[in-house]
């Protein structure tokens, strides 16, 4: 898989791959229950609904079928009653159950986010959404629909986990270590987040509109426009926060939350109702978990193998049936192809999906081999669908700089494609026959795409092909403009959220800075009175001989010196000096930082374990400022041990060709809870009793590191200690 | 301290012409002696002081041997504190000013050896005072120490660039204040 990268073509790649997902894996526990149920005589719809409504992947499929059959109902319960049982069973089997039975797959494994935990989270959000909808009739949300929306709100995460599990692991880890919103980490890493992926999947699967909206906007805190599903989105948003604050399951999102009751009162519940709701939520979740066997350990491997075999044979039967269908289709005439093609297209289909549906039909009708459709997108890229028997590969091909796209319009068709388009063949790794022919897709004077198809026929029915091409071009052009608008609205929602996040950050940074500036301004006024107090005390000291008075005068002098250094810290924080960066040996910086910290903490023999210092590089920073910053962090580490002096582990990681050096400063002292951790960089915040000690050290360190394009990440837990990870640039111009 | 004066120096100090001094010397009103083997007149310090007192001439221009320091600060208590410290030390002759304008006037009249200049003055900033004094060649040998509460090394550097010889951070340690003054004035 291509390395995910936050640029346009990567994010489109991700979208294309997501669209290729026809269904998601379900949980082994769910599958086991389903098989038991289907092997019984006389399945009860209620029992079926129970199982389906506990699994996001299955529920999505059933809702999708409901929509296709014209049953406009967001509730899984009623769909299970209304739909023929056979339809439900086939749908359930079509979901890729057997993949979940991969023997290597362990739901309780050491992965940062076990699938089981995500399912418990989804279940809890579903139950909470239903309860909130019941408690707040003014929201006019159907409780059962709210349940479905809650259950499905994270299908985007399931999809990312399914398609790129490694990346998803990294995303979860990063969200955890930064206590950041998982959506913003996804957006940064993949260029797209689980909300939009969930929306796309919802559209693809024809889920009800209000559920799609809720899935899409469940991370939006701001007041939303009155569109279908905006109330549902608010309910799910609240339910999600509630469940995270109660630590039910694990959603991979480690953004900090308020207290559970406050979350509920914020949406309009009475405090009494809030407490009731939390109790009900806990009860109902326990019930569901027990009835679904999510409490128990994973089942034994031999059982898994047995079910896996059964599932595989059922799935094969299904595939054979589908293949028979395809044969039948291939015998239909051109007109049937076109009408079928038009019928296949849904209002939500993206241009490339329309094109690939066309390609598949084209291959059948004209008995072509592999067919590749290339559509011109923005940024000089071609969105590409390569249709081979039983498979579609989506990818993005960049148009080389020396190719004049518009001049391709002059190629005579159906010429052989390879001489005209060697760069396309190269990008597709020559998966197409060099003898394949080329067709142009034009809309008015514009060339909007290309079709390359393998054929063994000497004669082609050109008039009918031309007719099909015109239809395709019109549909693609229509879909492109439609799609652009949709993307626009999605991007708009992103922008709004980003704006909100940045403005919150800015506001807190600004508040901190302006408070510091205000204080620094006032501090300036303190200097004169302090100079007089301390100066007078010193003068008196010189002519005093009474020991008691000497002591008092000394106190006056020392205390005013202390105030002076506080004022200096403040002024320094409000207006730090510009760093004088140069290449400096990191080992020396670390050594003097340790010495400074030990001196400040009053330790003559600090217990410090150093490692990785043998091969440390030079770093490009202001050595004085970085020494101060590191020394402040190390001092905090010393002070995390009440009444003792360590141990503090300091390790340096860097390879010769690295741009950055990483320093880890680790203590196993008192540690911080998440609330303290979030406030730690604030100046004058200290977890110690007020007045005991100034808390500016860490914020000062943050400030200085930031000035030097360096960064610090803190992870901490009460009574297990704190680890500060600092990255320093090794060359000019890095990390800006 | 200077113990012997020529008639020209005595004229300068008393703000009279050299002829007048010579006349008074020769008539015995101003006691002195001639250098043996030459006609040059020399006047000892004590007899010059007696002469000045007898004729009601102000002693201001007679060098006391003390270094002249001008303290400029708008905070009267800071000024008093510094005056107390410097008088107690005994090596300094001290005048004060409370604004940039006063500082300019006093510099003209008093021609101090050293100005202790607060940066934040009510009328102009200390660096402007500093630059103005530096532009006047009469005060080439006048040293300046700026006093301020700033902590930022680059700001301090900026103040020193305006032409000051030293910087003292407010609030200050009084012995550091004296040390700074003696080092800028190269006193032992």
Tab-separated table of N, CA and C in Angstrom, chain A residues 524-532 534-536 538-540 542-543 557 560 564 567-568 571-572 575-578, chain B residues 73-75 77-78 80-82 84-85 88 118 120 148-155 169-175:
chain	number	residue	atom	x	y	z
A	524	UNK	N	6.968	45.753	35.911
A	524	UNK	CA	7.885	46.856	35.723
A	524	UNK	C	7.689	47.906	36.815
A	525	UNK	N	6.427	48.083	37.175
A	525	UNK	CA	6.114	49.067	38.218
A	525	UNK	C	6.566	48.606	39.594
A	526	UNK	N	6.758	47.265	39.750
A	526	UNK	CA	7.205	46.765	41.047
A	526	UNK	C	8.675	47.090	41.296
A	527	UNK	N	9.426	47.302	40.222
A	527	UNK	CA	10.870	47.390	40.366
A	527	UNK	C	11.319	48.534	41.267
A	528	UNK	N	10.703	49.721	41.111
A	528	UNK	CA	11.131	50.849	41.927
A	528	UNK	C	10.869	50.632	43.411
A	529	UNK	N	9.606	50.308	43.796
A	529	UNK	CA	9.368	50.067	45.225
A	529	UNK	C	10.278	48.971	45.760
A	530	UNK	N	10.471	47.905	44.965
A	530	UNK	CA	11.318	46.810	45.418
A	530	UNK	C	12.752	47.282	45.617
A	531	UNK	N	13.223	48.145	44.696
A	531	UNK	CA	14.590	48.644	44.796
A	531	UNK	C	14.749	49.425	46.096
A	532	UNK	N	13.695	50.192	46.446
A	532	UNK	CA	13.769	50.987	47.666
A	532	UNK	C	13.747	50.077	48.895
A	534	UNK	N	14.491	46.851	49.172
A	534	UNK	CA	15.674	46.024	49.327
A	534	UNK	C	16.902	46.893	49.621
A	535	UNK	N	16.995	48.066	48.963
A	535	UNK	CA	18.137	48.951	49.178
A	535	UNK	C	18.193	49.465	50.603
A	536	UNK	N	17.010	49.879	51.116
A	536	UNK	CA	16.975	50.399	52.483
A	536	UNK	C	17.357	49.313	53.482
A	538	UNK	N	19.274	46.848	52.963
A	538	UNK	CA	20.709	46.604	52.881
A	538	UNK	C	21.488	47.678	53.637
A	539	UNK	N	21.023	48.936	53.484
A	539	UNK	CA	21.709	50.018	54.184
A	539	UNK	C	21.618	49.826	55.693
A	540	UNK	N	20.409	49.457	56.159
A	540	UNK	CA	20.227	49.238	57.594
A	540	UNK	C	21.104	48.088	58.071
A	542	UNK	N	23.933	47.197	57.065
A	542	UNK	CA	25.344	47.554	57.192
A	542	UNK	C	25.662	48.141	58.568
A	543	UNK	N	24.663	48.833	59.178
A	543	UNK	CA	24.984	49.471	60.450
A	543	UNK	C	24.280	48.792	61.618
A	557	UNK	N	15.462	41.517	52.751
A	557	UNK	CA	16.276	41.582	51.556
A	557	UNK	C	16.090	40.325	50.695
A	560	UNK	N	12.674	40.149	48.963
A	560	UNK	CA	12.491	41.037	47.819
A	560	UNK	C	13.311	40.533	46.626
A	564	UNK	N	11.885	39.649	42.906
A	564	UNK	CA	12.578	40.115	41.714
A	564	UNK	C	12.740	38.997	40.698
A	567	UNK	N	9.508	38.220	38.965
A	567	UNK	CA	9.190	39.240	37.968
A	567	UNK	C	10.015	39.015	36.697
A	568	UNK	N	11.286	38.660	36.893
A	568	UNK	CA	12.135	38.404	35.734
A	568	UNK	C	11.570	37.257	34.912
A	571	UNK	N	8.557	38.439	32.946
A	571	UNK	CA	8.887	39.310	31.832
A	571	UNK	C	9.551	38.511	30.727
A	572	UNK	N	10.332	37.533	31.125
A	572	UNK	CA	11.005	36.660	30.182
A	572	UNK	C	9.987	35.858	29.396
A	575	UNK	N	8.099	38.103	26.969
A	575	UNK	CA	8.888	38.693	25.900
A	575	UNK	C	10.252	38.015	25.837
A	576	UNK	N	10.277	36.763	25.327
A	576	UNK	CA	11.530	36.019	25.375
A	576	UNK	C	12.510	36.554	24.329
A	577	UNK	N	13.791	36.425	24.595
A	577	UNK	CA	14.780	36.907	23.629
A	577	UNK	C	14.817	36.010	22.394
A	578	UNK	N	15.197	36.562	21.258
A	578	UNK	CA	15.324	35.757	20.046
A	578	UNK	C	16.495	34.802	20.228
B	73	UNK	N	16.702	60.175	38.174
B	73	UNK	CA	15.583	59.237	38.342
B	73	UNK	C	14.377	60.051	38.778
B	74	UNK	N	13.173	59.684	38.297
B	74	UNK	CA	12.000	60.459	38.677
B	74	UNK	C	11.415	59.976	39.997
B	75	UNK	N	11.898	58.827	40.480
B	75	UNK	CA	11.387	58.323	41.756
B	75	UNK	C	12.271	58.877	42.875
B	77	UNK	N	12.429	58.528	45.994
B	77	UNK	CA	12.975	57.637	47.020
B	77	UNK	C	14.157	56.835	46.496
B	78	UNK	N	14.126	56.512	45.210
B	78	UNK	CA	15.278	55.837	44.610
B	78	UNK	C	16.475	56.789	44.653
B	80	UNK	N	16.990	59.284	46.681
B	80	UNK	CA	17.472	59.422	48.069
B	80	UNK	C	18.289	58.218	48.498
B	81	UNK	N	17.813	57.042	48.107
B	81	UNK	CA	18.522	55.818	48.466
B	81	UNK	C	19.942	55.859	47.898
B	82	UNK	N	20.023	56.191	46.597
B	82	UNK	CA	21.336	56.197	45.960
B	82	UNK	C	22.236	57.267	46.583
B	84	UNK	N	22.133	58.388	49.632
B	84	UNK	CA	22.574	57.879	50.935
B	84	UNK	C	23.736	56.909	50.780
B	85	UNK	N	23.571	55.996	49.809
B	85	UNK	CA	24.609	54.985	49.605
B	85	UNK	C	25.918	55.649	49.205
B	88	UNK	N	27.486	57.902	51.987
B	88	UNK	CA	28.059	57.050	53.015
B	88	UNK	C	29.421	56.524	52.565
B	118	UNK	N	18.296	56.660	34.953
B	118	UNK	CA	17.145	55.747	34.885
B	118	UNK	C	16.642	55.732	33.448
B	120	UNK	N	13.580	54.840	32.357
B	120	UNK	CA	12.202	55.320	32.202
B	120	UNK	C	12.054	56.685	32.859
B	148	UNK	N	17.732	50.075	34.823
B	148	UNK	CA	16.422	49.698	34.290
B	148	UNK	C	15.990	48.362	34.854
B	149	UNK	N	14.684	48.088	34.745
B	149	UNK	CA	14.161	46.809	35.221
B	149	UNK	C	14.128	45.737	34.142
B	150	UNK	N	14.576	46.055	32.906
B	150	UNK	CA	14.474	45.044	31.837
B	150	UNK	C	15.378	43.862	32.140
B	151	UNK	N	14.959	42.690	31.599
B	151	UNK	CA	15.728	41.481	31.865
B	151	UNK	C	16.272	40.865	30.578
B	152	UNK	N	15.721	41.300	29.472
B	152	UNK	CA	16.062	40.675	28.207
B	152	UNK	C	17.462	41.112	27.751
B	153	UNK	N	18.385	40.141	27.580
B	153	UNK	CA	19.768	40.500	27.247
B	153	UNK	C	19.866	41.362	25.982
B	154	UNK	N	18.976	41.128	25.015
B	154	UNK	CA	19.113	41.908	23.782
B	154	UNK	C	18.697	43.359	24.010
B	155	UNK	N	17.704	43.569	24.917
B	155	UNK	CA	17.316	44.944	25.235
B	155	UNK	C	18.439	45.656	25.968
B	169	UNK	N	20.664	46.516	36.921
B	169	UNK	CA	19.272	46.067	36.920
B	169	UNK	C	18.604	46.488	38.211
B	170	UNK	N	17.430	47.046	38.082
B	170	UNK	CA	16.619	47.427	39.234
B	170	UNK	C	15.762	46.240	39.631
B	171	UNK	N	15.575	45.878	40.855
B	171	UNK	CA	16.236	46.390	42.054
B	171	UNK	C	17.687	45.912	42.112
B	172	UNK	N	18.525	46.649	42.852
B	172	UNK	CA	19.953	46.347	42.826
B	172	UNK	C	20.471	46.077	44.225
B	173	UNK	N	21.592	45.411	44.231
B	173	UNK	CA	22.312	45.183	45.467
B	173	UNK	C	23.197	46.403	45.674
B	174	UNK	N	23.167	47.023	46.860
B	174	UNK	CA	23.872	48.307	46.974
B	174	UNK	C	25.381	48.154	46.821
B	175	UNK	N	25.933	47.022	47.252
B	175	UNK	CA	27.378	46.890	47.079
B	175	UNK	C	27.706	46.714	45.589
